[in-house]
mmCIF file of C-alpha atoms in Angstrom:
data_model
loop_
_atom_site.group_PDB
_atom_site.id
_atom_site.type_symbol
_atom_site.label_atom_id
_atom_site.label_comp_id
_atom_site.label_asym_id
_atom_site.label_seq_id
_atom_site.Cartn_x
_atom_site.Cartn_y
_atom_site.Cartn_z
ATOM 1 C CA MET A 626 0.005 -0.105 0.142
ATOM 2 C CA LYS A 627 2.796 2.416 0.949
ATOM 3 C CA GLU A 628 4.632 1.548 -2.179
ATOM 4 C CA ASN A 629 1.487 2.157 -4.282
ATOM 5 C CA ILE A 630 1.110 5.614 -2.749
ATOM 6 C CA LEU A 631 4.640 6.716 -3.217
ATOM 7 C CA LEU A 632 4.284 5.435 -6.905
ATOM 8 C CA ALA A 633 1.103 7.792 -7.183
ATOM 9 C CA PHE A 634 3.250 10.558 -6.112
ATOM 10 C CA SER A 635 5.762 9.644 -8.793
ATOM 11 C CA PHE A 636 3.100 9.417 -11.445
ATOM 12 C CA ALA A 637 1.616 12.718 -10.359
ATOM 13 C CA LYS A 638 5.019 14.411 -10.361
ATOM 14 C CA ARG A 639 5.588 13.002 -14.088
ATOM 15 C CA ASP A 640 2.002 14.144 -15.184
ATOM 16 C CA PHE A 641 2.621 17.562 -13.849
ATOM 17 C CA LYS A 642 5.953 17.860 -15.921
ATOM 18 C CA GLU A 643 4.792 16.140 -19.057
ATOM 19 C CA ARG A 644 1.388 18.064 -19.342
ATOM 20 C CA TYR A 645 2.622 21.126 -21.135
ATOM 21 C CA VAL A 646 5.572 19.489 -22.706
ATOM 22 C CA GLY A 647 6.293 21.031 -26.115
ATOM 23 C CA THR A 648 4.516 24.292 -25.477
ATOM 24 C CA SER A 649 6.312 27.644 -25.537
ATOM 25 C CA LEU A 650 5.401 28.633 -21.917
ATOM 26 C CA GLY A 651 5.797 25.147 -20.464
ATOM 27 C CA GLN A 652 4.821 24.639 -16.749
ATOM 28 C CA PHE A 653 4.172 28.450 -16.674
ATOM 29 C CA TRP A 654 0.634 27.625 -17.851
ATOM 30 C CA TYR A 655 -0.210 25.929 -14.441
ATOM 31 C CA VAL A 656 0.083 29.856 -13.161
ATOM 32 C CA LEU A 657 -0.993 31.557 -16.160
ATOM 33 C CA SER A 658 -4.455 29.715 -16.494
ATOM 34 C CA PRO A 659 -5.881 30.793 -13.154
ATOM 35 C CA ILE A 660 -4.416 34.220 -13.470
ATOM 36 C CA ILE A 661 -6.246 34.450 -16.916
ATOM 37 C CA THR A 662 -9.593 33.208 -15.282
ATOM 38 C CA ILE A 663 -9.449 35.776 -12.519
ATOM 39 C CA PHE A 664 -8.533 38.646 -14.787
ATOM 40 C CA ILE A 665 -11.313 37.713 -17.386
ATOM 41 C CA TYR A 666 -14.004 37.801 -14.626
ATOM 42 C CA THR A 667 -12.633 40.581 -12.869
ATOM 43 C CA VAL A 668 -12.514 42.704 -16.111
ATOM 44 C CA ILE A 669 -15.635 41.706 -17.666
ATOM 45 C CA PHE A 670 -17.957 41.764 -14.474
ATOM 46 C CA SER A 671 -16.378 44.381 -12.381
ATOM 47 C CA ASP A 672 -14.973 46.880 -14.705
ATOM 48 C CA PHE A 673 -17.025 46.568 -18.122
ATOM 49 C CA MET A 674 -20.513 45.285 -16.764
ATOM 50 C CA LYS A 675 -20.084 47.368 -13.496
ATOM 51 C CA MET A 676 -21.628 44.636 -11.491
ATOM 52 C CA LYS A 677 -21.365 44.915 -7.849
ATOM 53 C CA MET A 678 -22.811 43.102 -4.857
ATOM 54 C CA SER A 679 -24.493 45.169 -1.991
ATOM 55 C CA ILE A 680 -23.043 42.461 0.510
ATOM 56 C CA ILE A 681 -19.839 44.143 0.773
ATOM 57 C CA ASP A 682 -18.460 47.574 -0.032
ATOM 58 C CA ASN A 683 -15.845 46.808 -2.669
ATOM 59 C CA SER A 684 -15.994 47.571 -6.244
ATOM 60 C CA TYR A 685 -15.101 44.072 -7.086
ATOM 61 C CA SER A 686 -17.356 42.448 -4.998
ATOM 62 C CA TYR A 687 -19.075 40.375 -7.696
ATOM 63 C CA SER A 688 -15.625 39.227 -8.894
ATOM 64 C CA ILE A 689 -14.724 38.232 -5.324
ATOM 65 C CA TYR A 690 -17.823 36.030 -5.274
ATOM 66 C CA LEU A 691 -17.164 34.514 -8.640
ATOM 67 C CA VAL A 692 -13.454 33.620 -8.199
ATOM 68 C CA PRO A 693 -13.446 30.988 -5.507
ATOM 69 C CA GLY A 694 -16.488 29.294 -6.788
ATOM 70 C CA LEU A 695 -15.112 29.052 -10.368
ATOM 71 C CA LEU A 696 -11.785 27.814 -9.322
ATOM 72 C CA ALA A 697 -13.243 25.075 -7.099
ATOM 73 C CA TRP A 698 -15.592 24.024 -9.742
ATOM 74 C CA THR A 699 -12.611 23.712 -12.214
ATOM 75 C CA THR A 700 -10.732 21.506 -9.964
ATOM 76 C CA PHE A 701 -14.020 19.421 -9.104
ATOM 77 C CA SER A 702 -15.045 19.022 -12.682
ATOM 78 C CA THR A 703 -11.504 18.091 -14.037
ATOM 79 C CA ILE A 704 -11.053 15.467 -11.347
ATOM 80 C CA ILE A 705 -14.296 13.772 -12.203
ATOM 81 C CA MET A 706 -13.846 13.934 -16.057
ATOM 82 C CA ARG A 707 -10.132 12.742 -15.946
ATOM 83 C CA LEU A 708 -11.090 9.878 -13.804
ATOM 84 C CA THR A 709 -14.134 8.958 -15.988
ATOM 85 C CA ASN A 710 -11.539 7.986 -18.816
ATOM 86 C CA SER A 711 -8.920 6.713 -16.558
ATOM 87 C CA PHE A 712 -9.421 3.016 -17.341
ATOM 88 C CA SER A 713 -9.329 3.513 -21.140
ATOM 89 C CA GLU A 714 -6.401 5.779 -21.122
ATOM 90 C CA LYS A 715 -4.384 3.543 -18.742
ATOM 91 C CA ALA A 716 -5.487 0.193 -20.398
ATOM 92 C CA ASN A 717 -2.183 -0.411 -22.004
ATOM 93 C CA LEU A 718 -0.149 0.269 -18.802
ATOM 94 C CA ILE A 719 -2.509 -1.864 -16.742
ATOM 95 C CA LYS A 720 -1.860 -4.792 -18.795
ATOM 96 C CA LYS A 721 1.849 -4.440 -18.984
ATOM 97 C CA ILE A 722 2.906 -3.793 -15.395
ATOM 98 C CA ALA A 723 1.429 -4.942 -12.129
ATOM 99 C CA VAL A 724 0.335 -1.613 -10.750
ATOM 100 C CA PRO A 725 -3.132 -1.305 -9.025
ATOM 101 C CA MET A 726 -5.383 1.019 -11.019
ATOM 102 C CA TYR A 727 -6.069 3.038 -8.100
ATOM 103 C CA THR A 728 -2.446 4.276 -7.937
ATOM 104 C CA PHE A 729 -2.927 5.861 -11.378
ATOM 105 C CA GLN A 730 -6.287 7.286 -10.249
ATOM 106 C CA LEU A 731 -4.563 8.774 -6.907
ATOM 107 C CA SER A 732 -1.963 10.362 -9.112
ATOM 108 C CA ILE A 733 -4.727 12.450 -10.740
ATOM 109 C CA LEU A 734 -5.998 13.507 -7.465
ATOM 110 C CA LEU A 735 -2.664 14.619 -6.321
ATOM 111 C CA THR A 736 -1.918 16.604 -9.401
ATOM 112 C CA GLU A 737 -5.134 18.375 -9.302
ATOM 113 C CA LEU A 738 -5.065 19.104 -5.626
ATOM 114 C CA PHE A 739 -1.656 20.898 -6.191
ATOM 115 C CA LEU A 740 -3.073 22.929 -9.063
ATOM 116 C CA PHE A 741 -5.992 23.845 -6.773
ATOM 117 C CA PHE A 742 -3.783 25.130 -4.100
ATOM 118 C CA ILE A 743 -1.853 27.074 -6.942
ATOM 119 C CA SER A 744 -5.044 28.518 -8.004
ATOM 120 C CA ILE A 745 -6.349 29.382 -4.702
ATOM 121 C CA SER A 746 -2.964 31.076 -3.651
ATOM 122 C CA LEU A 747 -3.247 33.145 -6.778
ATOM 123 C CA SER A 748 -6.735 34.200 -5.824
ATOM 124 C CA LEU A 749 -5.654 35.356 -2.368
ATOM 125 C CA ILE A 750 -3.242 37.756 -4.332
ATOM 126 C CA PHE A 751 -6.178 38.991 -6.459
ATOM 127 C CA LEU A 752 -7.899 39.777 -3.000
ATOM 128 C CA PHE A 753 -4.822 41.493 -1.674
ATOM 129 C CA LEU A 754 -4.723 43.715 -4.890
ATOM 130 C CA VAL A 755 -8.488 44.847 -4.479
ATOM 131 C CA ASN A 756 -8.015 45.635 -0.900
ATOM 132 C CA GLN A 757 -10.381 42.636 0.188
ATOM 133 C CA PRO A 758 -9.409 41.495 3.855
ATOM 134 C CA ILE A 759 -7.547 38.196 4.396
ATOM 135 C CA THR A 760 -7.921 36.925 7.583
ATOM 136 C CA MET A 761 -6.996 33.790 9.507
ATOM 137 C CA THR A 762 -10.513 32.526 8.755
ATOM 138 C CA PHE A 763 -9.276 31.479 5.322
ATOM 139 C CA LEU A 764 -7.048 28.812 6.862
ATOM 140 C CA TRP A 765 -10.550 26.971 7.124
ATOM 141 C CA MET A 766 -10.474 26.533 3.280
ATOM 142 C CA ILE A 767 -7.332 24.078 3.711
ATOM 143 C CA PRO A 768 -9.673 21.100 5.035
ATOM 144 C CA VAL A 769 -12.456 22.066 3.011
ATOM 145 C CA MET A 770 -10.288 21.770 -0.111
ATOM 146 C CA PHE A 771 -8.978 18.491 0.858
ATOM 147 C CA LEU A 772 -12.505 17.192 1.336
ATOM 148 C CA GLN A 773 -13.729 18.714 -1.982
ATOM 149 C CA VAL A 774 -10.867 16.777 -3.675
ATOM 150 C CA LEU A 775 -11.587 13.759 -2.031
ATOM 151 C CA PHE A 776 -15.221 13.768 -2.897
ATOM 152 C CA ALA A 777 -14.543 14.489 -6.490
ATOM 153 C CA PHE A 778 -12.143 11.697 -6.247
ATOM 154 C CA ALA A 779 -14.773 9.321 -4.869
ATOM 155 C CA ILE A 780 -17.399 10.180 -7.508
ATOM 156 C CA GLY A 781 -14.845 10.149 -10.225
ATOM 157 C CA VAL A 782 -13.716 6.582 -9.221
ATOM 158 C CA ILE A 783 -17.433 5.514 -9.157
ATOM 159 C CA VAL A 784 -18.185 6.711 -12.506
ATOM 160 C CA SER A 785 -15.036 5.284 -13.912
ATOM 161 C CA LEU A 786 -15.853 1.624 -12.517
ATOM 162 C CA PHE A 787 -19.043 1.776 -14.849
ATOM 163 C CA THR A 788 -17.479 3.481 -17.935
ATOM 164 C CA PRO A 789 -16.067 0.107 -19.179
ATOM 165 C CA PHE A 790 -19.538 -1.388 -19.260
ATOM 166 C CA PHE A 791 -21.511 1.723 -20.318
ATOM 167 C CA LYS A 792 -19.251 3.467 -22.987
ATOM 168 C CA ASP A 793 -22.021 6.180 -23.333
ATOM 169 C CA LEU A 794 -20.949 7.564 -19.875
ATOM 170 C CA LYS A 795 -17.695 9.026 -21.506
ATOM 171 C CA GLU A 796 -20.245 11.323 -23.582
ATOM 172 C CA ALA A 797 -22.742 11.658 -20.850
ATOM 173 C CA VAL A 798 -20.437 12.828 -17.984
ATOM 174 C CA PRO A 799 -19.401 16.174 -19.742
ATOM 175 C CA ILE A 800 -22.975 17.104 -20.195
ATOM 176 C CA VAL A 801 -24.221 16.359 -16.693
ATOM 177 C CA ILE A 802 -20.962 18.400 -15.214
ATOM 178 C CA GLN A 803 -22.458 21.181 -17.471
ATOM 179 C CA LEU A 804 -25.755 20.908 -16.126
ATOM 180 C CA TRP A 805 -24.513 20.649 -12.631
ATOM 181 C CA PHE A 806 -22.352 23.759 -12.956
ATOM 182 C CA TRP A 807 -25.594 25.891 -14.092
ATOM 183 C CA MET A 808 -27.633 24.162 -11.220
ATOM 184 C CA THR A 809 -24.946 25.424 -8.574
ATOM 185 C CA PRO A 810 -24.945 29.146 -7.483
ATOM 186 C CA ILE A 811 -21.409 29.993 -8.800
ATOM 187 C CA ILE A 812 -22.189 32.753 -10.984
ATOM 188 C CA TYR A 813 -25.475 33.557 -9.495
ATOM 189 C CA LEU A 814 -26.692 34.092 -5.992
ATOM 190 C CA SER A 815 -28.228 31.436 -4.344
ATOM 191 C CA GLU A 816 -30.982 33.708 -3.050
ATOM 192 C CA MET A 817 -32.122 33.769 -6.577
ATOM 193 C CA ILE A 818 -33.219 30.332 -6.468
ATOM 194 C CA GLU A 819 -33.692 29.205 -2.982
ATOM 195 C CA LYS A 820 -37.421 29.841 -2.932
ATOM 196 C CA LYS A 821 -38.379 28.494 -6.368
ATOM 197 C CA TYR A 822 -36.107 25.787 -6.684
ATOM 198 C CA PRO A 823 -34.743 24.734 -3.101
ATOM 199 C CA ALA A 824 -33.885 21.176 -4.152
ATOM 200 C CA LEU A 825 -31.300 22.585 -6.329
ATOM 201 C CA LEU A 826 -29.489 23.816 -3.099
ATOM 202 C CA VAL A 827 -30.551 21.107 -0.745
ATOM 203 C CA TYR A 828 -29.586 18.155 -2.820
ATOM 204 C CA ASN A 829 -26.695 19.651 -4.648
ATOM 205 C CA PRO A 830 -23.532 18.503 -2.952
ATOM 206 C CA PHE A 831 -21.179 20.718 -4.518
ATOM 207 C CA TYR A 832 -23.123 23.701 -3.128
ATOM 208 C CA TYR A 833 -22.120 22.975 0.522
ATOM 209 C CA PHE A 834 -18.479 23.375 -0.641
ATOM 210 C CA VAL A 835 -18.816 26.436 -2.762
ATOM 211 C CA LYS A 836 -20.888 28.293 -0.034
ATOM 212 C CA ILE A 837 -18.202 27.986 2.373
ATOM 213 C CA TYR A 838 -15.625 29.453 -0.178
ATOM 214 C CA GLN A 839 -17.978 32.316 -0.925
ATOM 215 C CA ASP A 840 -18.584 33.031 2.668
ATOM 216 C CA ILE A 841 -14.948 33.249 3.512
ATOM 217 C CA PHE A 842 -13.970 35.380 0.428
ATOM 218 C CA LEU A 843 -16.846 37.724 0.859
ATOM 219 C CA SER A 844 -16.864 38.130 4.741
ATOM 220 C CA SER A 845 -14.283 35.986 6.287
ATOM 221 C CA LYS A 846 -17.162 33.859 7.825
ATOM 222 C CA VAL A 847 -16.290 30.856 9.919
ATOM 223 C CA PRO A 848 -17.873 27.629 8.319
ATOM 224 C CA SER A 849 -20.675 26.474 10.628
ATOM 225 C CA PHE A 850 -20.186 23.125 12.231
ATOM 226 C CA ASP A 851 -23.273 21.814 10.436
ATOM 227 C CA SER A 852 -21.829 22.791 6.863
ATOM 228 C CA LEU A 853 -18.408 21.191 7.972
ATOM 229 C CA LEU A 854 -20.400 17.884 9.234
ATOM 230 C CA ILE A 855 -22.200 17.728 5.950
ATOM 231 C CA ILE A 856 -19.325 17.921 3.701
ATOM 232 C CA THR A 857 -17.388 15.434 5.921
ATOM 233 C CA ILE A 858 -20.197 12.967 5.785
ATOM 234 C CA MET A 859 -20.696 13.331 2.093
ATOM 235 C CA THR A 860 -17.060 12.786 1.513
ATOM 236 C CA VAL A 861 -16.558 9.561 3.925
ATOM 237 C CA THR A 862 -19.740 8.134 2.510
ATOM 238 C CA ALA A 863 -18.610 8.689 -1.082
ATOM 239 C CA LEU A 864 -15.147 7.193 -0.239
ATOM 240 C CA ILE A 865 -16.718 4.127 1.463
ATOM 241 C CA ILE A 866 -18.901 3.506 -1.559
ATOM 242 C CA ALA A 867 -16.124 3.921 -4.015
ATOM 243 C CA GLY A 868 -13.761 1.618 -2.068
ATOM 244 C CA TYR A 869 -16.465 -1.146 -1.955
ATOM 245 C CA LEU A 870 -17.184 -0.866 -5.735
ATOM 246 C CA TYR A 871 -13.516 -0.797 -6.638
ATOM 247 C CA LYS A 872 -13.065 -3.962 -4.503
ATOM 248 C CA LYS A 873 -16.130 -5.818 -6.159
ATOM 249 C CA MET A 874 -15.504 -4.585 -9.851
ATOM 250 C CA ILE A 875 -11.750 -4.012 -10.505
ATOM 251 C CA SER A 876 -10.943 -7.846 -11.558
ATOM 252 C CA THR A 877 -13.886 -7.895 -13.971
ATOM 253 C CA ILE A 878 -12.698 -4.713 -15.288
ATOM 254 C CA LYS A 879 -9.185 -5.830 -15.959
ATOM 255 C CA ASP A 880 -10.607 -8.692 -18.079
ATOM 256 C CA ILE A 881 -12.625 -6.591 -20.463
ATOM 257 C CA ILE A 882 -10.334 -3.646 -21.081
#
């Protein structure tokens, strides 16, 4: 087990180095991508469209609301979509070397977790530049980020286990991810749907994560015990289900890929 985890770190390191091989800017893209995301939404919504939220006194309030949700969603959706295709992408390696499949999947988690921390770190620089207070409350984001990545990992593993049996999942998952994005209050306020469509909030697991990020970015609000308990229970439950299904299905999957 320990050797496989160390191997996952090695695969993650290689993935990190090889992703932008051949490009002019190379690994600088890891920093440039979130900077561009933050810049676009800051310029478009705060400077051009002059959108402002009355909840805080800052001309970039809407961008401050947008940025954490968008960065968190990017990591969340990327992990699920990369894991969905992980069996087909690693089929040749699985047949050639005796390495458990979960090692490759763990390497995806590690890579995206590292990139998540880079993007959130850059977003803190953005907050500093627009004079938004950064307090010790922001440290609460660290365990929430870990839980979010683990939750996405569990969902991705579960979907990946069924993909070899149902090929249409490769095409369906990106569509579901897109619908999920628009059903989550990331670019609009939760108050806009909470009365008419309360189910979109109550039964939307990602909402519980993004609400914590938005509250911290906007008002340095400490996450409530209930919200932390909910995301912890969701994550642990998803991991248990993913682990159970993995043990039950992995031998059959190796025979058919």
